[in-house]
Coordinates of C-alpha atoms in Angstrom, one line a residue:
Chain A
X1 CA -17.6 -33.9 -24.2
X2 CA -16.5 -31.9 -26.8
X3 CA -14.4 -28.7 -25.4
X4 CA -16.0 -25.0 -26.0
X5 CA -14.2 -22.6 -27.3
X6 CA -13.3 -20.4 -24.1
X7 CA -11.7 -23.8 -22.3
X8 CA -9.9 -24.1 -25.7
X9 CA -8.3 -20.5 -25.4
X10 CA -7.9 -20.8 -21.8
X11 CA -6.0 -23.9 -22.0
X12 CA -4.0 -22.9 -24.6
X13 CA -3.4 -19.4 -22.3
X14 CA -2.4 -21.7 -19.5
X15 CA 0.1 -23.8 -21.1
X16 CA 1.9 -20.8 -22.2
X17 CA 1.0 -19.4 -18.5
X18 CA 3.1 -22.2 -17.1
X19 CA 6.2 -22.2 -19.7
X20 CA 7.0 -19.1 -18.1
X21 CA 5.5 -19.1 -14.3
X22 CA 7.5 -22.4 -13.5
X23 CA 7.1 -24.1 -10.2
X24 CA 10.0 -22.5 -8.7
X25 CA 8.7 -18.9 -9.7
X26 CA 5.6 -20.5 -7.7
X27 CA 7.6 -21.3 -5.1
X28 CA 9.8 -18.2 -4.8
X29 CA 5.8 -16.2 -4.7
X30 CA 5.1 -17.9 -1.7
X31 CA 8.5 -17.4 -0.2
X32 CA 7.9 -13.5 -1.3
X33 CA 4.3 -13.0 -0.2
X34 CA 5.4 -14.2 3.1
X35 CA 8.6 -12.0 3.8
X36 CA 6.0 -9.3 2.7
X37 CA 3.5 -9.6 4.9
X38 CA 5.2 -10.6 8.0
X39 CA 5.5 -7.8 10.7
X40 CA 7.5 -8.6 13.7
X41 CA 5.5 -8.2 16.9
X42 CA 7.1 -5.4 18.1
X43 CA 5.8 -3.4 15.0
X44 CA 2.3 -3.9 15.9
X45 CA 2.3 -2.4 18.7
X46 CA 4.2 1.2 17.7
X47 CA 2.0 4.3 18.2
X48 CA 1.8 6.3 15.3
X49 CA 1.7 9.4 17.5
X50 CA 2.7 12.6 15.1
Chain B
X1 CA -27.6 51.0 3.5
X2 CA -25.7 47.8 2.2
X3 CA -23.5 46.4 4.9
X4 CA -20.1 46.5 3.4
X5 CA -18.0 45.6 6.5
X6 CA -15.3 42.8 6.0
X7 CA -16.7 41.3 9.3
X8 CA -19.9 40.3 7.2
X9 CA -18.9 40.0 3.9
X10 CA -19.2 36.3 3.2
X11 CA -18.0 36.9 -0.9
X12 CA -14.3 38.3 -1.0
X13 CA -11.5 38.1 -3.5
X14 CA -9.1 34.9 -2.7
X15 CA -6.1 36.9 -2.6
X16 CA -7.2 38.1 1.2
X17 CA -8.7 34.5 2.4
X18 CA -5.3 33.6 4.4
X19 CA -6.7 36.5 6.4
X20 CA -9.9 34.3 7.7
X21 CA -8.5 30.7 7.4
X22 CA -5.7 31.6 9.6
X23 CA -1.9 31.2 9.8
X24 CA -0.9 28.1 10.8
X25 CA 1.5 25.8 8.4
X26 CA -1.7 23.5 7.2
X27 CA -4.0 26.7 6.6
X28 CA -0.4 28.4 4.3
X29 CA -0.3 25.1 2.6
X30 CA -3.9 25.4 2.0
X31 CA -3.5 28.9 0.6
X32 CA -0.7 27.8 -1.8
X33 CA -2.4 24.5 -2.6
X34 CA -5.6 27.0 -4.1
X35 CA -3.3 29.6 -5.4
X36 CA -1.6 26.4 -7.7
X37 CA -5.4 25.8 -8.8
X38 CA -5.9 29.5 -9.7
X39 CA -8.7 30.2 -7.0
X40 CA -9.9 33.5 -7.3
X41 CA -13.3 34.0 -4.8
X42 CA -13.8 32.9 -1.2
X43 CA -17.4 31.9 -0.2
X44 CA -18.2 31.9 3.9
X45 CA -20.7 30.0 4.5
X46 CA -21.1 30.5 9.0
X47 CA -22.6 28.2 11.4
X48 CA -22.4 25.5 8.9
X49 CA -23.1 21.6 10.6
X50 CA -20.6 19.6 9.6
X51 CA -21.6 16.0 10.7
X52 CA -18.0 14.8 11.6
X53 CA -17.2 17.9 13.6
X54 CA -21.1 17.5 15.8
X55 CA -20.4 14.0 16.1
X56 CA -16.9 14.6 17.6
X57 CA -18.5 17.3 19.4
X58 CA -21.6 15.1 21.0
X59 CA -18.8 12.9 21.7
X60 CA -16.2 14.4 23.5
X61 CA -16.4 18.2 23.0
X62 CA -19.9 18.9 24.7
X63 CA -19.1 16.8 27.9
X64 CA -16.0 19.4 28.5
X65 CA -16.2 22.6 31.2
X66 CA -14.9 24.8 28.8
X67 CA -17.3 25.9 25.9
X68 CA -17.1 24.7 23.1
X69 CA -19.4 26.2 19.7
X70 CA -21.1 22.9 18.0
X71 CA -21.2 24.7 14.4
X72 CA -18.6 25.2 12.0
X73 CA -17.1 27.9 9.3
X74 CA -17.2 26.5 6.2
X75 CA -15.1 28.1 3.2
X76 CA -16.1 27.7 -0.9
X77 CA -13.4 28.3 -3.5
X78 CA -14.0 29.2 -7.3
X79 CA -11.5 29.9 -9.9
X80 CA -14.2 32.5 -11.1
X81 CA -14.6 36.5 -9.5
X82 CA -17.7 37.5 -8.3
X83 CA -19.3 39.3 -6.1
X84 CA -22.2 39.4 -3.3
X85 CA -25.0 41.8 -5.1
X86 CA -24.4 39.3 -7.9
X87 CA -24.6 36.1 -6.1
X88 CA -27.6 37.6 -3.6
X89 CA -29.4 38.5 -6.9
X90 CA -29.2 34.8 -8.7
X91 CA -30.0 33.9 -5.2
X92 CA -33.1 35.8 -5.5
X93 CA -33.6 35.6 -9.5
X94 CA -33.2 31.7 -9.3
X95 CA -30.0 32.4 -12.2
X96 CA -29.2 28.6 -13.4
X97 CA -26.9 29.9 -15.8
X98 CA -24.9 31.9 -12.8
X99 CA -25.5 28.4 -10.6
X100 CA -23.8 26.1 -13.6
X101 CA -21.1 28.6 -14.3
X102 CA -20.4 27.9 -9.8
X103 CA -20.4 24.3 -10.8
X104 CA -17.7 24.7 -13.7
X105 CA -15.4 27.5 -11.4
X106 CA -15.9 25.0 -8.0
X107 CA -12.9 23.7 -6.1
X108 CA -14.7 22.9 -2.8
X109 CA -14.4 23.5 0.3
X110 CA -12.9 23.7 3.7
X111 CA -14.5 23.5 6.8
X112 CA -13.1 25.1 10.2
X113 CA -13.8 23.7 13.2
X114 CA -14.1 26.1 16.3
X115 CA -11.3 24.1 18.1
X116 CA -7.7 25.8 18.7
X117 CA -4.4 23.2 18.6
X118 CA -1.6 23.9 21.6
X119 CA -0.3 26.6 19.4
X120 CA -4.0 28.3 19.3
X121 CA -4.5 27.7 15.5
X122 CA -8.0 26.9 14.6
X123 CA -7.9 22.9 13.4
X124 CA -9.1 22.4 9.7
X125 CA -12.4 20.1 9.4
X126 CA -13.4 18.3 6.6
X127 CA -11.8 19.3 3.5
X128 CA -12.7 18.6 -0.1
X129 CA -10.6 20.1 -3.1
X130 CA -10.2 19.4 -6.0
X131 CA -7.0 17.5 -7.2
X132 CA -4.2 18.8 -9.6
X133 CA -5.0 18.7 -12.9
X134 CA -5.0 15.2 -14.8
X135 CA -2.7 16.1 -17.4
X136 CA 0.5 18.0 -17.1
X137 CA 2.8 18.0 -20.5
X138 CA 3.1 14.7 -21.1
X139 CA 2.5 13.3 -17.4
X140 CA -0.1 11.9 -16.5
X141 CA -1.7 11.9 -12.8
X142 CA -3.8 9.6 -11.3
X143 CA -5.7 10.1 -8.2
X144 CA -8.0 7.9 -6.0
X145 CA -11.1 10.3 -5.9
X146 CA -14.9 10.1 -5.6
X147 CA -17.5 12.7 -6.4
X148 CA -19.1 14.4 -3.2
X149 CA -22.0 16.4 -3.6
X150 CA -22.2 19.5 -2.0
X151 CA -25.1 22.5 -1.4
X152 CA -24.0 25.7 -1.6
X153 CA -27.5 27.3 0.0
X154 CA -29.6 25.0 -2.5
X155 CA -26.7 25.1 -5.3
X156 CA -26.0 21.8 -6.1
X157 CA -22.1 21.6 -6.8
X158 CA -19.7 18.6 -7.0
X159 CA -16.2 17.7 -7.0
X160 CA -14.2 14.7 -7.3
X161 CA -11.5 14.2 -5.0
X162 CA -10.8 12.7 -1.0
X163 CA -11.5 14.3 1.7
X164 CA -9.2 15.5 3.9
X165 CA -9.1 16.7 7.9
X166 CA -5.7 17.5 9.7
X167 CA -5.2 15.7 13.1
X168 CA -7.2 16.2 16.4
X169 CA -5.3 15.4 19.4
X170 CA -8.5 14.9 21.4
X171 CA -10.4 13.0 19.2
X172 CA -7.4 11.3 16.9
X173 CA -4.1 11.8 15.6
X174 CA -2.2 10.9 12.6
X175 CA -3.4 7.4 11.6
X176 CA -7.3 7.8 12.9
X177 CA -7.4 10.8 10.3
X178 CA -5.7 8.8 7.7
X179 CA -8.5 5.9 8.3
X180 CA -11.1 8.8 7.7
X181 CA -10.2 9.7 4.9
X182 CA -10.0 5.9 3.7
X183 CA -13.2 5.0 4.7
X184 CA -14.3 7.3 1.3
X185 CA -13.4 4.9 -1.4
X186 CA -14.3 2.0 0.9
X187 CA -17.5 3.0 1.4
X188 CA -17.9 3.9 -2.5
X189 CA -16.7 0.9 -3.8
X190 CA -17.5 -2.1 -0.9
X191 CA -20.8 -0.2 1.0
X192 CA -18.6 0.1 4.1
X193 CA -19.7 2.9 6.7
X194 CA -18.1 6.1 7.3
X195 CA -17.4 7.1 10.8
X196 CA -16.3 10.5 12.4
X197 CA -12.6 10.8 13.7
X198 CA -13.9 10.2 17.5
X199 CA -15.8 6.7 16.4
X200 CA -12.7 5.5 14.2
X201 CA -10.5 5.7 17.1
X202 CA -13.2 4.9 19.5
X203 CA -13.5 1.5 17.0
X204 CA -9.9 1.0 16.9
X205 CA -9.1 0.9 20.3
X206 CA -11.4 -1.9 21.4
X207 CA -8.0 -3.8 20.1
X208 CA -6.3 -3.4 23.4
X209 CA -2.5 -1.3 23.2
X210 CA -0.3 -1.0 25.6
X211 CA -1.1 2.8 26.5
X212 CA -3.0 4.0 29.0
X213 CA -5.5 6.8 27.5
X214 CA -7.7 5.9 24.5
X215 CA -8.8 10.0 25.1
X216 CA -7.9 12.2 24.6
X217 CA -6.2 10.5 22.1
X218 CA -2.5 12.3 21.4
X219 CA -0.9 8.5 22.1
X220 CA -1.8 7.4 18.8
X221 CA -3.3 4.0 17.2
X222 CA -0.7 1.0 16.5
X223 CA -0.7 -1.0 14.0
X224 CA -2.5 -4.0 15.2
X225 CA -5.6 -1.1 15.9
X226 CA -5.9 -0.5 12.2
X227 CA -6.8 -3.9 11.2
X228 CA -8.4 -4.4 14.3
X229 CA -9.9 -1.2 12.7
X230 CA -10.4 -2.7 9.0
X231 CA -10.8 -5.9 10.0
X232 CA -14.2 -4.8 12.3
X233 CA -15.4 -3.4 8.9
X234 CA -15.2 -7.1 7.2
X235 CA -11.9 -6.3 5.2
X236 CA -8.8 -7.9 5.1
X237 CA -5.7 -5.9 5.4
X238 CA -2.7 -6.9 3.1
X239 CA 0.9 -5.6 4.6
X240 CA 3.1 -5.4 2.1
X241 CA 7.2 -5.1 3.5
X242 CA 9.1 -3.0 0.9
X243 CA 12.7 -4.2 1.9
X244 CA 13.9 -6.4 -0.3
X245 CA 15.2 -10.1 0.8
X246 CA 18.6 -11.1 0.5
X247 CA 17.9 -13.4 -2.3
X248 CA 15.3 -11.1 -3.7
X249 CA 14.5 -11.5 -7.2
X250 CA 14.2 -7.6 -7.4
X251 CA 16.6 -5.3 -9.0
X252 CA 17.6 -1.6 -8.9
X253 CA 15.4 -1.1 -11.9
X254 CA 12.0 -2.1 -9.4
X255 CA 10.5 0.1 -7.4
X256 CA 7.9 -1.8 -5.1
X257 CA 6.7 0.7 -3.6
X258 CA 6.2 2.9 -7.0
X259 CA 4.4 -0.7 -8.5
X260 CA 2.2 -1.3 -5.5
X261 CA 0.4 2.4 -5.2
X262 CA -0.3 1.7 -9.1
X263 CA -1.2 -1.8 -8.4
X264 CA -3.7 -0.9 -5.8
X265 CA -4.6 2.9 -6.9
X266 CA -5.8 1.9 -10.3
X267 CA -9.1 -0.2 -8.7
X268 CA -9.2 2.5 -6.2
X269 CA -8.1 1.6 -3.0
X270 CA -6.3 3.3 -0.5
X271 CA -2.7 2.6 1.0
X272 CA -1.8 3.3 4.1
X273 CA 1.8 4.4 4.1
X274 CA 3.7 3.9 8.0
X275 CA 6.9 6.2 8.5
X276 CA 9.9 6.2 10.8
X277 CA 11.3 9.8 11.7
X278 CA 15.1 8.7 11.2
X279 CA 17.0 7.9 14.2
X280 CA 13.9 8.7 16.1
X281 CA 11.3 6.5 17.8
X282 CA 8.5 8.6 16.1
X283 CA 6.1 6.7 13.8
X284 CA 3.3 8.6 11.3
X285 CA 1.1 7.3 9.1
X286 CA -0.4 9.0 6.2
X287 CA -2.5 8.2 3.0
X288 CA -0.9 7.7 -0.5
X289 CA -3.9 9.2 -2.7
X290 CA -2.4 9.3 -5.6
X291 CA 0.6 9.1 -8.2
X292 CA 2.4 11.2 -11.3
X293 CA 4.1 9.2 -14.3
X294 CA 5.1 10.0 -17.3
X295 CA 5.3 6.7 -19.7
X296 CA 4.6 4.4 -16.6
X297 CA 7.6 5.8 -15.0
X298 CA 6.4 7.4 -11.1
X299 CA 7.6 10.4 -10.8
X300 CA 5.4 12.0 -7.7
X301 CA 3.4 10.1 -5.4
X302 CA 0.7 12.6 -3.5
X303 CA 0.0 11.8 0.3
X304 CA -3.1 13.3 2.7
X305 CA -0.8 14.6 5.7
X306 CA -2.7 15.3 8.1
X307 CA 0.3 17.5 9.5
X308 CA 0.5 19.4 5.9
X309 CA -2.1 18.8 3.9
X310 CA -4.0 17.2 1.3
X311 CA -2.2 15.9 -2.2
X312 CA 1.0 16.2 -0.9
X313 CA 4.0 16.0 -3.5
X314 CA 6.4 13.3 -2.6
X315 CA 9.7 13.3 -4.7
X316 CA 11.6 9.5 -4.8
X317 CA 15.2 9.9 -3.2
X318 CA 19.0 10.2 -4.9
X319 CA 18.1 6.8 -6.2
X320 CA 15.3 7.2 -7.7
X321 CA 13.1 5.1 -4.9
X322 CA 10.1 5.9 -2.5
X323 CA 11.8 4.4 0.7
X324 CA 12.4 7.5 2.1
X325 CA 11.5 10.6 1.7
X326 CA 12.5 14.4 2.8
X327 CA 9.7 16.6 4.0
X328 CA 10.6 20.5 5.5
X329 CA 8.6 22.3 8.0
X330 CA 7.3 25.7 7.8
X331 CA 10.6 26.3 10.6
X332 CA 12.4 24.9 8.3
X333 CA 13.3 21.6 10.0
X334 CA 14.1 18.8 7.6
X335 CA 12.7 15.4 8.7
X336 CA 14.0 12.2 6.6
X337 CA 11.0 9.4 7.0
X338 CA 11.2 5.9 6.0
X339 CA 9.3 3.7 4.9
X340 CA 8.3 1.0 7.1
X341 CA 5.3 -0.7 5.4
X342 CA 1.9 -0.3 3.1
X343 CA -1.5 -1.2 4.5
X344 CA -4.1 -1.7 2.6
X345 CA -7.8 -2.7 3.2
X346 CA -9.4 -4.6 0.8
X347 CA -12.3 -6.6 0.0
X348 CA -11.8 -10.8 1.0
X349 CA -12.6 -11.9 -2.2
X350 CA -9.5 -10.3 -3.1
X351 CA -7.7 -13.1 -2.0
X352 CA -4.2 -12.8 -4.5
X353 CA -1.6 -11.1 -2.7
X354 CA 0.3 -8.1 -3.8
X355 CA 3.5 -10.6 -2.8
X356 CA 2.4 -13.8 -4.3
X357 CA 1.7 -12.0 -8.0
X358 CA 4.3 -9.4 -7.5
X359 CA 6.8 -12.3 -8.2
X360 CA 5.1 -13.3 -11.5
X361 CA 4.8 -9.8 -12.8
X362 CA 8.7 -9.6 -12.0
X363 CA 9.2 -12.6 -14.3
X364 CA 7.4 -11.2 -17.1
X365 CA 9.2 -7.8 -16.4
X366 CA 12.5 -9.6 -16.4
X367 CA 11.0 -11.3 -20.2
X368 CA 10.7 -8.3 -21.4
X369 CA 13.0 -6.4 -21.1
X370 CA 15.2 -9.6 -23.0
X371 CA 12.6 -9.2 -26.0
X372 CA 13.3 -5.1 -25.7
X373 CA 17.1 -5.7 -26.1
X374 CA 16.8 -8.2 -28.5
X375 CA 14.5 -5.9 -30.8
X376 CA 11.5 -8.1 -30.7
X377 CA 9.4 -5.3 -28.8
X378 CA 10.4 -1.8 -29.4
X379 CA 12.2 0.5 -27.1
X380 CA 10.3 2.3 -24.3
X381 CA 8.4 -1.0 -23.7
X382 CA 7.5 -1.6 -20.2
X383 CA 5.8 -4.3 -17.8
X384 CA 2.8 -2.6 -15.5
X385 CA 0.7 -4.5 -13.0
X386 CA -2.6 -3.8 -11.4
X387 CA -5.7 -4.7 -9.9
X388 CA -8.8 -4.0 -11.2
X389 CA -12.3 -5.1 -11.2
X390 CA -14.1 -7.4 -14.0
X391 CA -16.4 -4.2 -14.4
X392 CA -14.0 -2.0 -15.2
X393 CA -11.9 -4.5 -17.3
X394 CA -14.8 -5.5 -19.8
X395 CA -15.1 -1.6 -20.3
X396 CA -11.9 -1.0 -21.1
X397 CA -11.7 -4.3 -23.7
X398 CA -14.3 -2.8 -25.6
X399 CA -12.0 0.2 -26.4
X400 CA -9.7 -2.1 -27.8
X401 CA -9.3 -4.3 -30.7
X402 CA -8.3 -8.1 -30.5
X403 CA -8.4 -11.5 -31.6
X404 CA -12.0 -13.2 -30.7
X405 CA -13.1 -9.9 -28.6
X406 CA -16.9 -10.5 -29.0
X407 CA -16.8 -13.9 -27.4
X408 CA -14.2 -12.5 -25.0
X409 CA -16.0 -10.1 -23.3
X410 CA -18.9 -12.3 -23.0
X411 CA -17.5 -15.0 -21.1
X412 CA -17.5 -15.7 -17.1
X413 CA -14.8 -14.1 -15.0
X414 CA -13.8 -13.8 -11.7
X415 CA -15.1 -10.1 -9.8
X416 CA -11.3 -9.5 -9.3
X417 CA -8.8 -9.6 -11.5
X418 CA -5.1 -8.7 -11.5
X419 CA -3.2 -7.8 -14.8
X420 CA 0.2 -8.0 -15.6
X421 CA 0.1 -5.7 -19.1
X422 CA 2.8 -5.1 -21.8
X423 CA 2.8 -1.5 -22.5
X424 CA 4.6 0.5 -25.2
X425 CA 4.4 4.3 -24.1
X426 CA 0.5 3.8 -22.5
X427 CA -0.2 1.7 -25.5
X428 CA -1.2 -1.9 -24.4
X429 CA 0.5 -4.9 -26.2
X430 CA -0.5 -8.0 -24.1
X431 CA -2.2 -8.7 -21.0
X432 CA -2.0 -11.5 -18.9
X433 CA -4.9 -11.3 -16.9
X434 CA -5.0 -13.3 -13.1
X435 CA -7.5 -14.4 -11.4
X436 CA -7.7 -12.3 -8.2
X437 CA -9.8 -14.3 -6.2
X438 CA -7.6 -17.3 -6.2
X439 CA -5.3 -18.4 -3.5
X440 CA -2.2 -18.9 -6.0
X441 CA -1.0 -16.7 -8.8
X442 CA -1.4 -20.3 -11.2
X443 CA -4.8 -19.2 -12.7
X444 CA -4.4 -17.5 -16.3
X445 CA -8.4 -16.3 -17.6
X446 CA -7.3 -13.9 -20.6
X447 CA -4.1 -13.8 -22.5
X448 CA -5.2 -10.9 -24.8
X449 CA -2.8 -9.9 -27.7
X450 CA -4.1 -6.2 -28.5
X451 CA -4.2 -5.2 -32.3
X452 CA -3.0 -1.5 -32.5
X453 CA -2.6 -1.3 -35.6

């Protein structure tokens, strides 16, 4: 089936996408989002009290 | 005779209102917050039902020995002078033109509740002012505001900004007011409800702490009660950690903290900023509501502090970074906070972390500023990121001019959308635009050269 024009620019878009997000960029977002987000227990459970 | 008392006049110049909203540090704040805005005439508007207040009230206040009043004094500010016989006489006269020229002069309002703290200071209610001015030389600010309707007697006025109400130890301190004032956008943009103080906290403690008391509620909520809070509302909370790893990718030229309140201000969400007192065990919460840059560069981010006041001005540190940041009492007691973490409630389908695309927009950023030094782009080009809506993002492409716009704009796209954009001075080169409800930052839907020529 003959591609439209969008998944012509969008693949195009994604090639160049991936030239530069590599999959150790990938890999390093995961590792980031994760040291991000994680909050010890202890944290939760500190009373914001002022 | 005309009654000419100052007990009942309920129009008076702004220079004496410090006189009826009293002298605590929020209420000087206030004053100077008003005076920065150019107020110049007080309204009173007396026994006016606020619905947080009666709702606190029914709650807790009314089952107390002591009495307690169930009304509320409620102050209008106007950067225009005038007096009573001419407000009683549009009043009377029906004067639209008098009523639109109180819409243009309005700055809102402030409501006092008849409730004194442990220092006997009357606590500050719901408070809606406007925000500083947009533009300031070449800076730009940005806030995260709504419009709220408001009747003046039958006057219909408006004013776009957050609301604001300083702490209540009975009812809820630091971080239930700071999830009151969130609730706003959230219920603006994702039809979430808003609840009084007493109800947020009231919600958030059905996640068990280790304290004793949920009221009166001076021992605070903890961290796991806001998204127990947030997460009762059907959002997702995102943490984000500001510390860098020690094989962070970041450099002294990134500001997390500085990218993030763009990232998230710009679709208009709140952020939930958790302090440290230094060398304390003290934790605060408070609400980032907005930012000040000048080029893309932050230069001011403005936080609701429920223990000063609304849209206040937070300077970055000797290097240049939000981490920490000074704030003086009215005693003059310096306080060095840092940091700890953002919070921010957001709609599931936002599924893209802040962390997970954070580390593509640093690749970009890192790209560059390589085709900066090498002369491809011109100086004072920068990298930006943010989230926005498909909405919002289709209105802003039709401003612009670019390769194959009208079939652009036309095609299917995901409700949320993160963009990593090439800027030069506000201008916008490039955007790489993300899909934001995907799990992984792998899924390109625009890559948009902009024609600004």
């Amino acid at each position: 089936m003959a591609q439209t024009l969008q998944e012509k620019r969008m693949e195009r878009a994604q090639r160049e996408f991936n030239a530069i997000i590599t999959p150790d960029i990938l890999e390093e977002a995961e590792l980031l989002h994760k040291h991000m987000s994680y909050v010890p227990p202890e944290e939760m459970f500190k009373p914001f009290t002022m | 005779m005309p009654d000419t008392s100052p007990q009942k006049k309920f129009i008076f110049p702004f220079s004496t209102a410090d006189n009826r909203l009293g002298q605590s540090s929020i209420c000087t704040y206030l004053y100077e917050y008003l005076e920065d805005l150019s107020a110049k005439t007080c309204l009173h508007e007396s026994d006016y039902i606020d619905k947080d207040y009666l709702i606190d009230y029914s709650k807790f206040y009314s089952r107390s020995f002591e009495k307690f009043n169930k009304t509320t004094d409620r102050y209008h500010f106007f950067t225009t002078s005038f007096g009573q016989i001419k407000f009683k006489r549009a009043l009377e006269n029906d004067n639209k033109d008098f009523f639109k020229s109180l819409q243009e002069s309005y700055l809102g309002f402030i409501v006092l509740k008849p409730i004194k703290n442990i220092l006997g200071h009357q606590l500050i209610g719901k408070t809606v002012l406007a925000t500083y001015p947009e533009h300031d030389e070449i800076d730009i600010r940005c806030f995260l505001t709504n419009e709220h309707k408001v009747s003046l007697f039958g006057i219909p006025l408006k004013v776009k900004t957050l609301p604001f109400q300083q702490k209540d130890n009975a009812v809820g301190v630091c971080a239930t007011v700071t999830c009151w004032s969130a609730q706003f956008p959230l219920m603006h943009m994702f039809g979430t409800p808003i609840l009084s103080p007493v109800e947020v906290t009231e919600r958030a403690v059905m996640c068990p702490s280790e304290d004793s008391r949920n009221f009166p509620s001076d021992d605070g909520l903890t961290l796991s009660q806001l998204k127990y809070y947030f997460n009762s509302m059907n959002l997702e909370t995102e943490f984000i950690n500001p510390k860098p790893t020690t094989d962070s990718p970041q450099t002294s030229r990134d500001d997390i903290i500085a990218d993030a309140v763009r990232a998230y201000i710009e679709l208009g969400l709140p952020i939930i900023a958790t302090l440290n007192v230094k060398g304390t065990n003290d934790y605060h919460a408070v609400l980032i509501t907005g930012y000040r840059h000048t080029h893309g560069k932050v230069r001011e981010i403005y936080v609701h502090d429920d223990n000063i006041g609304p849209y206040h001005r937070i300077k970055p540190n000797r290097r240049g970074k939000f981490t920490s940041w000074k704030e003086s009492s009215s005693s003059g007691i310096e306080k060095e906070y840092e940091l700890q973490r953002l919070l921010i409630p957001v709609y599931p389908k936002i599924r893209l972390s802040f962390g997970k695309v954070f580390r593509a927009f640093l690749q970009f950023k890192r790209g560059t500023e390589i085709l900066v030094s090498s002369g491809t782009y011109p100086q004072g080009t920068q990298t930006e990121l943010f989230l926005t809506d498909i909405h919002r993002y289709r209105q802003f492409l039709l401003t612009k001019k670019f390769e194959e716009k009208k079939d652009i704009v036309r095609e299917p796209a995901a409700r949320f959308l993160w963009v990593i954009r090439i800027h030069n001075r506000g201008k916008p080169i490039r955007d790489y635009v993300l899909d934001g409800t995907a799990i992984y930052p792998n899924r390109i839907i625009w890559d948009i050269e902009f024609n600004n020529r």
